[in-house]
Coordinates of C-alpha atoms in Angstrom, one line a residue:
Chain A
M1 CA 14.7 -35.3 34.8
A2 CA 11.3 -36.4 35.7
T3 CA 9.8 -39.5 37.1
F4 CA 7.6 -41.9 34.8
M5 CA 5.2 -44.9 35.3
D6 CA 4.7 -46.7 32.1
V7 CA 2.3 -49.8 31.8
H8 CA 2.6 -52.6 29.5
T9 CA -0.4 -54.9 28.7
G10 CA -0.8 -58.2 26.8
M11 CA 2.0 -60.1 29.0
E12 CA -0.1 -62.6 30.1
G13 CA 1.9 -65.5 31.7
I14 CA 5.1 -63.5 32.3
T15 CA 7.4 -65.3 34.4
A16 CA 9.8 -63.8 37.2
E17 CA 12.7 -64.9 34.7
A18 CA 11.0 -63.1 31.6
L19 CA 10.3 -60.0 33.9
M20 CA 14.1 -59.9 34.8
E21 CA 15.4 -60.7 31.4
A22 CA 13.1 -57.6 30.2
H23 CA 14.4 -55.4 32.8
R24 CA 18.0 -56.3 32.0
A25 CA 17.4 -55.5 28.6
D26 CA 16.3 -52.1 29.3
L27 CA 19.2 -51.5 31.8
A28 CA 21.7 -52.7 29.3
I29 CA 20.7 -49.6 27.0
E30 CA 19.1 -47.1 29.1
G31 CA 22.0 -44.9 29.6
E32 CA 22.1 -44.0 25.7
E33 CA 18.9 -41.8 26.4
G34 CA 19.6 -40.8 30.1
V35 CA 17.0 -43.1 31.3
H36 CA 17.1 -45.2 34.5
F37 CA 14.5 -47.9 35.2
K38 CA 14.2 -48.2 38.9
Q39 CA 11.6 -50.8 39.5
A40 CA 8.9 -53.1 37.8
W41 CA 5.8 -54.9 39.0
A42 CA 3.9 -57.6 37.0
D43 CA 0.7 -59.2 37.1
P44 CA 0.9 -62.4 35.1
D45 CA -2.8 -63.0 35.3
S46 CA -3.9 -59.7 33.6
G47 CA -0.8 -59.6 31.5
T48 CA 0.0 -56.0 32.9
V49 CA 3.5 -54.7 33.9
Y50 CA 4.1 -51.4 35.7
C51 CA 7.6 -49.7 35.3
L52 CA 8.9 -46.8 37.2
S53 CA 11.8 -44.8 35.8
E54 CA 13.6 -41.5 36.0
A55 CA 14.1 -40.0 32.3
P56 CA 14.2 -36.8 30.5
T57 CA 11.1 -37.3 28.5
A58 CA 8.4 -40.0 28.0
E59 CA 9.7 -40.4 24.5
A60 CA 13.1 -41.4 26.0
V61 CA 11.4 -44.0 28.0
Q62 CA 9.6 -45.4 25.0
R63 CA 12.7 -45.6 22.8
I64 CA 14.5 -47.6 25.4
H65 CA 11.5 -50.1 25.8
E66 CA 11.0 -50.3 22.0
R67 CA 14.6 -51.0 21.3
A68 CA 14.3 -53.7 24.2
G69 CA 11.7 -55.2 22.4
H70 CA 8.5 -54.4 24.7
P71 CA 7.0 -50.9 23.9
A72 CA 4.8 -49.6 26.6
S73 CA 1.1 -49.3 26.2
E74 CA 1.0 -45.8 28.3
I75 CA 3.7 -43.6 29.7
H76 CA 2.7 -41.1 32.4
P77 CA 4.8 -38.4 34.1
V78 CA 4.2 -38.7 37.8
P79 CA 5.6 -35.4 39.3
L80 CA 3.7 -36.1 42.6
M81 CA 4.5 -39.0 45.0
V82 CA 4.0 -39.8 48.5
Chain B
M1 CA 0.0 -61.0 52.3
A2 CA 0.6 -60.0 48.7
T3 CA 1.6 -56.9 46.7
F4 CA -1.0 -54.8 44.8
M5 CA -0.9 -51.9 42.3
D6 CA -4.0 -50.0 42.1
V7 CA -4.9 -47.3 39.7
H8 CA -7.2 -44.4 40.2
T9 CA -8.6 -42.5 37.2
G10 CA -10.4 -39.0 36.8
M11 CA -8.1 -37.3 39.3
E12 CA -7.1 -34.5 36.9
G13 CA -5.5 -31.6 38.6
I14 CA -4.6 -33.5 41.9
T15 CA -2.2 -31.5 43.9
A16 CA 0.7 -32.6 46.1
E17 CA -1.5 -31.6 49.1
A18 CA -4.4 -33.5 47.9
L19 CA -2.4 -36.7 47.1
M20 CA -0.9 -36.4 50.7
E21 CA -4.2 -36.0 52.3
A22 CA -5.7 -39.0 50.4
H23 CA -2.7 -41.1 51.4
R24 CA -3.1 -39.9 55.0
A25 CA -6.8 -41.1 54.8
D26 CA -5.8 -44.3 53.7
L27 CA -3.2 -44.6 56.2
A28 CA -5.5 -43.8 59.1
I29 CA -7.8 -46.8 58.5
E30 CA -5.7 -49.4 56.6
G31 CA -4.7 -51.4 59.7
E32 CA -8.4 -52.4 60.0
E33 CA -8.1 -54.5 56.9
G34 CA -4.5 -55.5 57.4
V35 CA -3.5 -53.3 54.5
H36 CA -0.4 -51.0 54.1
F37 CA -0.2 -48.5 51.3
K38 CA 3.5 -48.1 50.6
Q39 CA 3.9 -45.5 47.8
A40 CA 1.4 -43.5 45.5
W41 CA 2.6 -41.6 42.3
A42 CA 0.1 -39.0 40.4
D43 CA -0.1 -37.6 37.1
P44 CA -2.2 -34.4 37.4
D45 CA -2.4 -33.9 33.6
S46 CA -4.0 -37.4 32.9
G47 CA -5.6 -37.6 36.3
T48 CA -4.1 -41.0 37.0
V49 CA -2.8 -42.2 40.3
Y50 CA -1.0 -45.5 41.0
C51 CA -0.9 -47.0 44.7
L52 CA 1.6 -49.7 45.7
S53 CA 0.2 -51.7 48.7
E54 CA 0.7 -54.8 50.7
A55 CA -2.5 -56.4 51.6
P56 CA -4.4 -59.7 52.2
T57 CA -6.8 -59.3 49.1
A58 CA -7.7 -56.9 46.5
E59 CA -10.9 -56.5 48.0
A60 CA -9.5 -55.3 51.3
V61 CA -7.2 -52.7 49.3
Q62 CA -10.7 -51.5 47.8
R63 CA -12.6 -51.4 50.9
I64 CA -10.0 -49.0 52.5
H65 CA -9.9 -46.9 49.4
E66 CA -13.6 -46.8 49.3
R67 CA -14.0 -45.8 53.0
A68 CA -11.3 -43.0 52.4
G69 CA -13.6 -41.6 49.6
H70 CA -11.6 -42.6 46.5
P71 CA -12.2 -46.2 45.2
A72 CA -9.6 -47.6 42.7
S73 CA -10.6 -48.2 39.1
E74 CA -8.3 -51.2 38.7
I75 CA -6.5 -53.3 41.3
H76 CA -3.9 -55.8 40.2
P77 CA -2.0 -58.3 42.2
V78 CA 1.9 -57.9 41.3
P79 CA 3.4 -61.0 42.5
L80 CA 6.4 -60.5 40.4
M81 CA 8.8 -57.5 41.0
V82 CA 12.4 -56.4 39.9

């Protein structure tokens, strides 16, 4: 397992409810790929969403996000954290 | 106070020690701008670092990062989180 930060763009105007709904959609299926989405942060003005996850691979993260209807623009492993 | 996610690029090869040292440099002066850097995550391969902070403004975040020697490439307010 590794830690990943992924970034979604084009989410201008996202609401707290929409963020929660998107997160719930990920959580509902994440176990099928051994992924866990831990936290997400959104900037509605620029349409940027950051998601922090634990997962076996970046591809597993993307498969869950795609199936939940919101593929990520970038996914970075973040092995270092403070 | 608001929550911000900032992104640094061009940090290819950053080590755990360098990330900790950079974070310590921020923490040493952050109080002068009312900023608090809570967490940071780094991808040494792509040279990307994400920092999560609480701060009065994005400009205050940038002033601390600049004085600590590592200006951010992007700073986004993230008023929504799950």
